[in-house]
XYZ file of C-alpha atoms in Angstrom:
584
model
C -89.358 -47.042 -66.219
C -92.487 -45.168 -67.199
C -90.346 -42.017 -67.138
C -88.533 -43.310 -70.227
C -91.649 -43.458 -72.357
C -91.780 -40.734 -74.957
C -88.234 -39.477 -74.254
C -86.136 -41.882 -76.317
C -85.234 -41.362 -79.952
C -83.356 -43.102 -82.727
C -80.034 -41.636 -81.544
C -80.430 -43.067 -78.022
C -79.238 -46.329 -76.490
C -79.985 -48.005 -73.158
C -76.845 -49.262 -71.416
C -77.450 -51.893 -68.711
C -74.534 -52.847 -66.450
C -74.219 -55.331 -64.902
C -76.030 -57.206 -67.638
C -78.074 -59.397 -65.294
C -80.128 -56.296 -64.469
C -81.707 -56.608 -67.891
C -84.288 -59.034 -66.490
C -85.892 -56.688 -63.919
C -85.485 -53.751 -66.284
C -87.116 -55.562 -69.203
C -89.996 -56.623 -66.991
C -91.112 -52.987 -66.830
C -89.773 -51.448 -70.025
C -91.485 -52.300 -73.339
C -89.899 -49.783 -75.715
C -88.016 -50.427 -78.940
C -84.884 -48.310 -78.502
C -81.500 -50.025 -78.848
C -80.034 -51.602 -75.732
C -76.722 -53.179 -74.869
C -75.238 -54.586 -71.683
C -71.938 -54.508 -69.843
C -70.311 -57.348 -67.911
C -67.409 -57.016 -65.467
C -64.102 -58.348 -66.706
C -61.393 -57.483 -64.212
C -61.367 -53.715 -63.759
C -63.147 -53.089 -67.071
C -66.506 -53.800 -68.693
C -67.019 -55.753 -71.884
C -70.106 -55.391 -74.023
C -72.593 -58.247 -74.236
C -75.894 -58.745 -76.015
C -77.951 -59.066 -72.881
C -80.983 -60.686 -74.476
C -79.100 -63.698 -75.835
C -77.473 -64.769 -72.579
C -80.673 -64.788 -70.549
C -83.333 -65.718 -73.104
C -83.694 -69.213 -71.683
C -84.309 -67.819 -68.182
C -87.262 -65.659 -69.159
C -90.674 -67.163 -68.528
C -93.080 -64.961 -70.522
C -96.109 -65.968 -68.460
C -94.394 -65.020 -65.193
C -92.903 -61.784 -66.482
C -95.996 -60.904 -68.501
C -93.868 -59.799 -71.432
C -95.476 -59.024 -74.735
C -93.898 -61.320 -77.393
C -94.863 -58.862 -80.113
C -92.517 -56.196 -78.725
C -89.090 -56.245 -80.375
C -86.301 -56.973 -77.910
C -84.080 -53.873 -78.298
C -80.803 -55.782 -78.083
C -77.691 -54.793 -80.018
C -75.274 -57.687 -80.657
C -71.748 -56.627 -79.636
C -70.433 -57.298 -83.146
C -72.902 -54.763 -84.575
C -72.184 -52.097 -81.960
C -71.103 -48.702 -83.348
C -70.747 -46.046 -80.607
C -70.794 -43.219 -83.160
C -74.469 -43.918 -83.878
C -75.621 -42.609 -80.499
C -76.033 -39.147 -79.005
C -77.476 -40.036 -75.590
C -76.771 -43.044 -73.359
C -79.403 -43.934 -70.749
C -77.753 -45.796 -67.873
C -79.277 -48.594 -65.795
C -77.285 -50.313 -63.046
C -74.549 -49.313 -60.644
C -71.781 -50.292 -63.096
C -73.168 -48.036 -65.828
C -71.116 -45.120 -64.509
C -70.209 -42.010 -66.517
C -66.631 -43.283 -66.683
C -67.680 -46.644 -68.159
C -69.972 -44.882 -70.642
C -67.151 -42.592 -71.771
C -64.773 -45.552 -72.053
C -67.213 -47.515 -74.243
C -69.080 -44.792 -76.139
C -66.510 -41.967 -76.222
C -66.733 -38.369 -74.997
C -69.275 -37.165 -77.563
C -72.400 -38.505 -75.835
C -74.758 -37.157 -73.195
C -74.888 -39.484 -70.183
C -78.426 -39.813 -68.792
C -79.209 -41.019 -65.281
C -82.415 -41.552 -63.321
C -82.641 -39.124 -60.407
C -84.499 -40.998 -57.703
C -85.059 -37.918 -55.524
C -86.832 -36.050 -58.341
C -88.147 -39.191 -60.070
C -87.012 -38.133 -63.499
C -84.224 -38.779 -65.977
C -81.610 -36.058 -66.345
C -78.187 -35.548 -67.885
C -75.120 -35.827 -65.633
C -72.395 -35.452 -68.295
C -72.489 -33.309 -71.437
C -69.936 -33.420 -74.289
C -67.490 -30.623 -75.122
C -69.793 -28.586 -77.444
C -71.865 -27.652 -74.388
C -68.764 -26.161 -72.762
C -68.307 -23.828 -75.709
C -72.005 -22.876 -75.631
C -73.286 -22.974 -72.004
C -76.639 -21.545 -73.123
C -77.541 -25.100 -74.204
C -77.289 -26.245 -70.571
C -80.232 -26.025 -68.125
C -78.622 -23.157 -66.209
C -80.414 -20.586 -64.118
C -77.299 -18.408 -63.860
C -74.172 -18.436 -66.022
C -70.811 -17.785 -64.346
C -68.388 -17.401 -67.265
C -65.579 -15.806 -65.254
C -65.231 -18.412 -62.515
C -61.990 -20.261 -63.125
C -60.046 -21.871 -60.277
C -56.390 -22.732 -60.069
C -55.661 -25.989 -61.847
C -58.014 -25.339 -64.759
C -61.340 -26.019 -63.010
C -64.262 -23.882 -64.214
C -67.847 -23.369 -63.091
C -70.024 -22.666 -66.134
C -73.134 -21.909 -64.105
C -75.646 -23.241 -61.642
C -79.322 -23.689 -60.915
C -81.146 -23.665 -57.596
C -84.529 -24.893 -56.442
C -87.026 -22.211 -57.510
C -88.567 -21.704 -54.068
C -86.668 -22.124 -50.818
C -88.655 -22.706 -47.658
C -87.734 -23.079 -44.016
C -87.475 -26.758 -43.043
C -87.400 -28.057 -46.623
C -84.572 -29.428 -48.719
C -83.258 -27.381 -51.622
C -80.945 -28.468 -54.406
C -78.003 -26.561 -55.817
C -76.886 -27.934 -59.199
C -73.408 -26.965 -60.390
C -72.107 -27.382 -63.937
C -68.342 -27.973 -63.920
C -65.716 -28.418 -66.586
C -61.944 -28.889 -66.417
C -59.508 -27.528 -68.974
C -57.071 -30.320 -68.159
C -57.006 -33.617 -66.301
C -57.186 -33.134 -62.531
C -54.401 -35.089 -60.852
C -55.708 -34.671 -57.305
C -59.039 -34.798 -55.547
C -60.893 -31.646 -54.621
C -63.361 -30.835 -51.868
C -66.334 -28.513 -52.348
C -67.623 -26.334 -49.510
C -71.007 -24.620 -49.838
C -72.269 -22.029 -47.355
C -75.405 -19.972 -46.754
C -74.510 -16.655 -45.105
C -76.781 -13.809 -43.990
C -76.014 -10.107 -44.445
C -74.327 -9.911 -41.037
C -71.811 -12.579 -42.091
C -73.256 -15.359 -39.934
C -73.027 -18.837 -41.488
C -76.327 -20.729 -41.269
C -75.662 -23.746 -43.431
C -72.387 -25.367 -44.400
C -71.774 -28.472 -46.476
C -68.451 -30.075 -47.310
C -68.340 -32.861 -49.884
C -65.888 -34.300 -52.406
C -65.810 -32.993 -55.965
C -67.703 -35.945 -57.323
C -70.922 -36.649 -59.156
C -72.793 -39.120 -56.928
C -75.381 -41.159 -58.788
C -78.093 -43.596 -57.806
C -77.544 -47.011 -59.380
C -80.959 -48.233 -60.484
C -82.260 -50.539 -59.149
C -79.444 -51.021 -56.617
C -80.317 -47.871 -54.651
C -82.604 -50.031 -52.506
C -79.473 -51.894 -51.356
C -77.426 -48.740 -50.813
C -75.326 -49.115 -53.981
C -74.267 -45.877 -55.669
C -72.224 -44.892 -58.686
C -69.543 -42.220 -58.472
C -67.614 -40.045 -60.899
C -64.668 -38.410 -59.061
C -62.988 -35.289 -60.393
C -59.810 -37.233 -61.196
C -61.816 -39.148 -63.844
C -63.371 -36.101 -65.535
C -62.169 -35.872 -69.157
C -61.022 -32.350 -70.071
C -63.671 -30.328 -71.865
C -66.801 -32.254 -70.866
C -69.445 -30.793 -68.545
C -70.072 -32.662 -65.285
C -73.184 -31.999 -63.210
C -72.888 -32.013 -59.419
C -75.861 -31.774 -57.083
C -75.608 -30.388 -53.561
C -78.525 -31.035 -51.217
C -79.184 -28.105 -48.871
C -81.273 -29.159 -45.877
C -82.784 -25.960 -44.502
C -83.325 -26.051 -40.754
C -86.846 -25.917 -39.349
C -85.875 -22.897 -37.209
C -83.912 -21.051 -39.894
C -84.754 -17.319 -40.065
C -86.882 -16.551 -43.168
C -84.585 -13.915 -44.694
C -82.216 -13.474 -47.636
C -78.920 -15.346 -47.786
C -75.875 -15.444 -49.995
C -74.718 -18.761 -51.452
C -70.932 -19.100 -51.523
C -68.682 -21.918 -52.726
C -65.086 -22.793 -51.960
C -62.883 -25.371 -53.712
C -60.278 -26.997 -51.471
C -57.208 -28.859 -52.706
C -57.269 -32.468 -51.488
C -53.583 -33.104 -50.675
C -52.840 -29.765 -48.977
C -56.262 -28.891 -47.580
C -55.762 -25.310 -48.788
C -58.538 -23.400 -50.594
C -57.963 -22.617 -54.264
C -58.606 -19.129 -55.581
C -60.913 -17.993 -58.367
C -60.758 -14.395 -59.574
C -58.531 -13.626 -56.592
C -60.994 -14.997 -54.023
C -61.271 -18.265 -52.141
C -64.925 -17.767 -51.129
C -66.928 -17.110 -54.279
C -70.428 -15.629 -53.941
C -72.798 -17.237 -56.455
C -75.820 -15.102 -55.642
C -78.584 -14.300 -53.167
C -81.650 -16.362 -52.305
C -84.716 -15.683 -50.188
C -86.074 -18.284 -47.785
C -89.815 -18.181 -47.085
C -91.783 -19.183 -44.010
C -93.650 -22.511 -44.191
C -97.374 -22.274 -45.005
C -98.113 -23.619 -41.536
C -95.921 -23.173 -38.457
C -93.888 -26.206 -37.461
C -94.245 -27.834 -34.080
C -91.167 -27.493 -31.937
C -90.539 -31.267 -31.820
C -89.287 -31.101 -35.439
C -86.262 -29.138 -34.187
C -83.541 -31.454 -32.814
C -82.537 -30.083 -29.408
C -79.928 -31.621 -27.115
C -80.951 -29.778 -23.933
C -84.500 -28.743 -23.050
C -85.018 -25.425 -21.254
C -88.659 -24.235 -21.487
C -88.226 -20.709 -20.122
C -90.776 -18.046 -21.066
C -89.753 -14.406 -21.567
C -93.054 -12.634 -22.190
C -94.319 -13.867 -25.565
C -91.031 -15.627 -26.399
C -90.192 -19.099 -25.188
C -86.676 -20.533 -24.991
C -87.462 -24.220 -25.427
C -83.925 -25.591 -25.719
C -80.233 -25.077 -26.338
C -77.225 -26.885 -27.796
C -73.523 -26.833 -26.951
C -71.936 -27.903 -30.268
C -68.328 -27.727 -29.022
C -67.539 -30.965 -27.178
C -64.361 -29.738 -25.461
C -64.289 -25.930 -25.159
C -60.880 -24.755 -23.937
C -59.618 -21.666 -22.099
C -58.705 -18.895 -24.523
C -61.328 -20.039 -27.038
C -65.075 -19.463 -27.364
C -67.983 -21.509 -26.073
C -70.677 -21.564 -28.800
C -74.218 -21.682 -27.442
C -77.175 -22.302 -29.787
C -80.532 -21.082 -28.456
C -83.885 -22.324 -29.806
C -86.853 -19.941 -29.588
C -90.602 -20.352 -30.126
C -92.778 -17.274 -30.700
C -96.109 -17.496 -28.873
C -96.960 -13.798 -29.233
C -95.637 -11.151 -31.611
C -92.789 -9.232 -29.893
C -93.399 -5.510 -29.591
C -89.731 -4.541 -29.312
C -86.250 -5.542 -30.393
C -84.463 -7.594 -27.771
C -80.918 -8.604 -26.970
C -80.045 -11.899 -25.310
C -77.332 -11.879 -22.662
C -75.573 -15.002 -21.407
C -73.343 -15.574 -18.381
C -71.206 -18.391 -17.055
C -71.357 -18.678 -13.258
C -69.098 -20.709 -11.008
C -70.419 -22.888 -8.184
C -70.625 -19.846 -5.885
C -72.693 -17.891 -8.406
C -69.846 -15.543 -9.339
C -69.870 -14.331 -12.952
C -66.816 -15.734 -14.759
C -67.557 -14.499 -18.280
C -70.479 -13.120 -20.268
C -71.582 -12.232 -23.776
C -74.500 -10.651 -25.629
C -76.039 -11.104 -29.054
C -79.201 -10.841 -31.096
C -81.586 -13.685 -30.171
C -81.334 -14.910 -33.779
C -79.365 -12.632 -36.130
C -79.064 -8.845 -36.543
C -80.549 -9.361 -40.008
C -83.786 -10.605 -38.393
C -84.547 -8.623 -35.193
C -87.312 -9.750 -32.857
C -89.646 -7.001 -34.108
C -89.825 -8.971 -37.392
C -90.823 -12.230 -35.705
C -94.344 -13.628 -36.044
C -96.441 -15.852 -33.829
C -95.691 -19.490 -34.615
C -92.108 -18.880 -35.749
C -89.374 -21.242 -34.599
C -85.974 -19.545 -34.624
C -82.419 -20.258 -33.619
C -79.552 -18.020 -32.644
C -75.942 -18.507 -31.601
C -74.025 -16.727 -28.865
C -70.230 -17.022 -28.682
C -69.108 -16.836 -25.062
C -65.412 -15.948 -24.589
C -63.610 -18.284 -22.199
C -60.927 -16.410 -20.219
C -57.414 -17.665 -21.052
C -56.638 -18.758 -17.505
C -60.085 -19.981 -16.571
C -60.076 -23.227 -14.614
C -61.630 -26.307 -16.131
C -64.884 -27.620 -14.709
C -68.659 -27.226 -14.881
C -70.328 -23.812 -14.895
C -73.929 -22.630 -14.751
C -75.481 -21.073 -17.868
C -77.715 -18.068 -17.153
C -79.758 -16.139 -19.753
C -81.750 -12.924 -19.761
C -83.603 -10.893 -22.406
C -83.186 -7.099 -22.562
C -85.131 -4.437 -24.483
C -82.502 -2.702 -26.636
C -84.331 0.657 -26.483
C -85.103 0.900 -22.775
C -82.460 -1.434 -21.329
C -85.134 -3.115 -19.224
C -85.068 -6.862 -18.678
C -87.926 -9.163 -19.637
C -88.531 -11.468 -16.643
C -87.993 -15.146 -17.383
C -90.079 -17.906 -15.842
C -89.887 -21.664 -16.214
C -93.042 -23.525 -17.182
C -93.231 -25.095 -13.720
C -91.866 -22.081 -11.843
C -93.893 -19.995 -9.402
C -92.015 -16.730 -9.910
C -90.036 -14.887 -12.548
C -86.342 -14.041 -12.509
C -84.199 -11.500 -14.313
C -81.566 -14.184 -15.019
C -82.834 -17.677 -15.803
C -80.411 -20.554 -15.229
C -80.990 -22.993 -18.097
C -78.296 -25.622 -17.521
C -74.569 -26.272 -17.298
C -71.558 -26.103 -19.593
C -68.208 -27.785 -19.069
C -64.848 -26.200 -19.856
C -61.984 -28.613 -20.564
C -58.562 -27.545 -19.247
C -55.469 -27.792 -21.423
C -53.239 -30.798 -20.615
C -50.343 -29.627 -18.463
C -46.963 -30.974 -19.664
C -43.949 -30.065 -17.530
C -41.386 -32.736 -18.489
C -39.138 -31.840 -21.452
C -39.305 -34.363 -24.325
C -36.177 -35.558 -26.172
C -35.106 -33.140 -28.906
C -32.453 -33.142 -31.625
C -31.176 -29.589 -31.064
C -30.884 -27.973 -27.627
C -30.958 -24.178 -27.341
C -30.519 -21.617 -24.580
C -32.653 -18.543 -25.349
C -35.339 -16.457 -23.637
C -38.033 -14.326 -25.269
C -39.400 -11.294 -23.452
C -38.210 -12.671 -20.136
C -41.269 -14.945 -20.111
C -40.642 -17.854 -22.512
C -37.593 -20.060 -22.793
C -36.747 -22.045 -25.921
C -35.429 -25.436 -24.804
C -34.703 -26.763 -28.295
C -36.227 -27.938 -31.544
C -36.516 -30.758 -34.103
C -36.325 -30.618 -37.896
C -38.309 -32.994 -40.082
C -39.329 -33.280 -43.704
C -37.594 -33.017 -47.044
C -35.078 -30.117 -47.393
C -35.216 -30.141 -51.192
C -36.881 -27.938 -53.830
C -40.633 -28.566 -53.828
C -40.490 -30.363 -50.476
C -41.513 -29.329 -46.973
C -39.458 -28.503 -43.900
C -41.024 -29.158 -40.503
C -39.826 -27.241 -37.427
C -41.001 -28.267 -33.939
C -40.148 -25.760 -31.198
C -40.190 -26.658 -27.500
C -41.140 -23.702 -25.299
C -41.021 -23.541 -21.507
C -43.177 -20.878 -19.844
C -41.434 -18.919 -17.074
C -43.958 -16.076 -16.658
C -47.494 -15.403 -17.848
C -48.036 -13.433 -21.068
C -50.860 -10.904 -21.101
C -50.867 -10.450 -24.895
C -51.452 -13.002 -27.650
C -48.286 -13.303 -29.728
C -47.696 -15.073 -33.010
C -44.618 -17.145 -33.789
C -42.704 -16.657 -37.031
C -40.324 -19.127 -38.685
C -38.263 -17.671 -41.544
C -35.932 -19.401 -43.992
C -33.462 -17.143 -45.833
C -30.716 -17.687 -48.383
C -27.085 -16.591 -48.014
C -28.026 -13.098 -49.223
C -30.588 -12.753 -46.425
C -33.565 -12.968 -48.783
C -36.691 -14.645 -47.417
C -37.461 -17.840 -49.375
C -40.014 -19.576 -47.103
C -41.921 -18.760 -43.935
C -44.646 -19.848 -41.548
C -46.492 -17.604 -39.088
C -49.317 -18.320 -36.703
C -50.744 -18.691 -33.233
C -48.853 -21.528 -31.518
C -49.851 -25.192 -31.809
C -51.703 -24.883 -35.101
C -53.667 -21.794 -33.992
C -55.088 -23.515 -30.889
C -52.868 -22.268 -28.009
C -52.753 -18.478 -27.725
C -49.838 -17.379 -25.568
C -52.366 -15.889 -23.123
C -53.335 -19.481 -22.203
C -49.773 -20.578 -21.378
C -49.194 -21.490 -17.724
C -45.994 -21.079 -15.728
C -43.913 -24.265 -15.872
C -45.763 -25.628 -18.904
C -43.852 -27.022 -21.896
C -45.407 -26.380 -25.307
C -44.525 -28.458 -28.399
C -45.155 -26.127 -31.336
C -44.823 -27.357 -34.961
C -44.643 -25.325 -38.193
C -44.379 -26.487 -41.802
C -42.537 -24.479 -44.457
C -43.432 -25.316 -48.087
C -40.233 -24.970 -50.124
C -40.272 -23.372 -53.605
C -39.510 -25.684 -56.509
C -36.754 -23.424 -57.884
C -34.539 -23.232 -54.780
C -30.853 -23.763 -55.610
C -28.881 -26.172 -53.465
C -26.701 -24.814 -50.691
C -26.893 -23.470 -47.135
C -29.965 -21.653 -45.799
C -30.652 -20.000 -42.448
C -33.587 -20.485 -40.055
C -34.823 -17.686 -37.787
C -37.630 -17.749 -35.213
C -39.299 -15.280 -32.887
C -42.514 -13.816 -31.466
C -44.399 -10.722 -32.610
C -47.549 -8.914 -31.497
C -49.962 -8.794 -34.479
C -52.263 -6.301 -32.786
C -49.710 -3.595 -32.010
C -47.988 -3.002 -35.326
C -45.924 -6.179 -35.198
C -43.233 -5.466 -32.544
C -41.134 -8.504 -31.692
C -40.344 -9.840 -28.257
C -36.698 -9.217 -27.317
C -34.469 -12.305 -27.393
C -31.547 -13.052 -25.067
C -29.249 -15.993 -25.848
C -26.237 -16.957 -23.728
C -26.466 -13.667 -21.862
C -26.471 -11.466 -24.977
C -29.400 -9.764 -26.695
C -30.073 -11.054 -30.206
C -30.534 -8.284 -32.827
C -33.912 -7.693 -34.484
C -35.771 -10.049 -32.133
C -35.127 -13.129 -34.274
C -33.094 -16.080 -33.072
C -30.902 -17.919 -35.618
C -31.046 -21.712 -35.554
C -28.696 -24.218 -37.167
C -28.199 -23.752 -40.945
C -30.194 -26.008 -43.255
C -28.530 -27.613 -46.273
C -30.765 -27.653 -49.325
C -30.240 -30.722 -51.493
C -30.973 -30.924 -55.196
C -33.667 -33.279 -56.452
C -30.952 -35.541 -57.922
C -29.191 -35.738 -54.545
C -32.476 -36.731 -52.889
C -32.832 -39.618 -55.314
């Protein structure tokens, strides 16, 4: 409460909700600024003169109140919201929405930031939107307008970013119109090579601490669906910088994702918007390696570099995908060269199954830039062959001088000799479930694609009406292995042959490349076609097929009932589009 002293003026009011919080608040605060309380009444708050209701419960000797200090209580009958410019909120029910409901949209909503131990504004009235220079912005972003009328006026960032510390990104949002759906905000830190080092996903909401209820885990929220058009809403994003993050420059990017569809919205023609660049500094003293959370300890020394652990963040890596491997390094001596780290997967007989190579940390921070005491991480993506068997495999690592091609011998802390390849642990590859029994299906089909895949049939689901969605589930049976990765297309055309809706992608929601399909396997493959809102009613035609995206888009030939289908696209049963009135 001491943070309030000297900040309040005649145009300010203290709003306490729930009103019973006035007792602990008044115990510490001795000022003379107006105050009023709020009490729950159903889903709304009603104003109460908090001093009157609890006067008989206050024992001055116990609370050590000064009877000469005027109780700053406004009787509800004398309350005039137009008298106030700023509202200082106390209590988890004193949310921005309740303040706007009771005081209107022309006030600044103040809130106590527990992390910074200071009062700050979380909502500004419309005049600040017209003149963003009045806001505490570090950078203005006047051109950033997303679909749906959402705008970012600017942002500020912690002045100095340091490895292992938490930084704060503060965004100043406004909406031109009421937002009918929730939004999700994604924030990333990316280095110059394109590698993502930090990623946060959180709802578009202003999350507030409810004094003094924060000690009991009670928070106040202000979701985007409650933001009045024209006001400025402040959103904080905490960025926890890893203790082994490379001390280099990064770009901060943001993405706004639509809640119902999960699709990113565009701003200025882009879905990933770069806000700016930041530099991250080394800590004044090197961290000890125990501050870095590591799932698997390794402790292998390569000259002056020590691999003290690794992580396998993917719980169930599958054939045809990648196995991400995070390596954690400690620098005991300054490296004299730039190195490359090479990783292999070995089967139980020691045979190399797959391998990959990468910079030990990032190409933007080669080992020649490392210093003694640094803790650094790097990620290697190991390709898993499409037809690799599931099971456990050995992980082997070596370090190679990029100039000479010579290996740096690796030796475990307890080892008696060095090795070119150091086995650091095991990784498990999870096989795809093998389904060979055909499921029931609404439409049976007899067609073969490229002599390798047979279409058994399909199901249609969804709402075949303007603005609706049409779901198509295809049931494939694999008759021969495919060496190339094909995409499936699903096209919907009108009677004139014009394309009105489509869906393309790697089968099974981009998870089952055709190179991973096994002979005899049955694949259930679903696609969703969003239908335009202006589609006229009538008959429409569905077509499906395969095409090779890496070779100019040639389609696999289709044979149905002994005859080749033209243009490599198989027609399915016509779809009747209903009008919205017919749907009702």
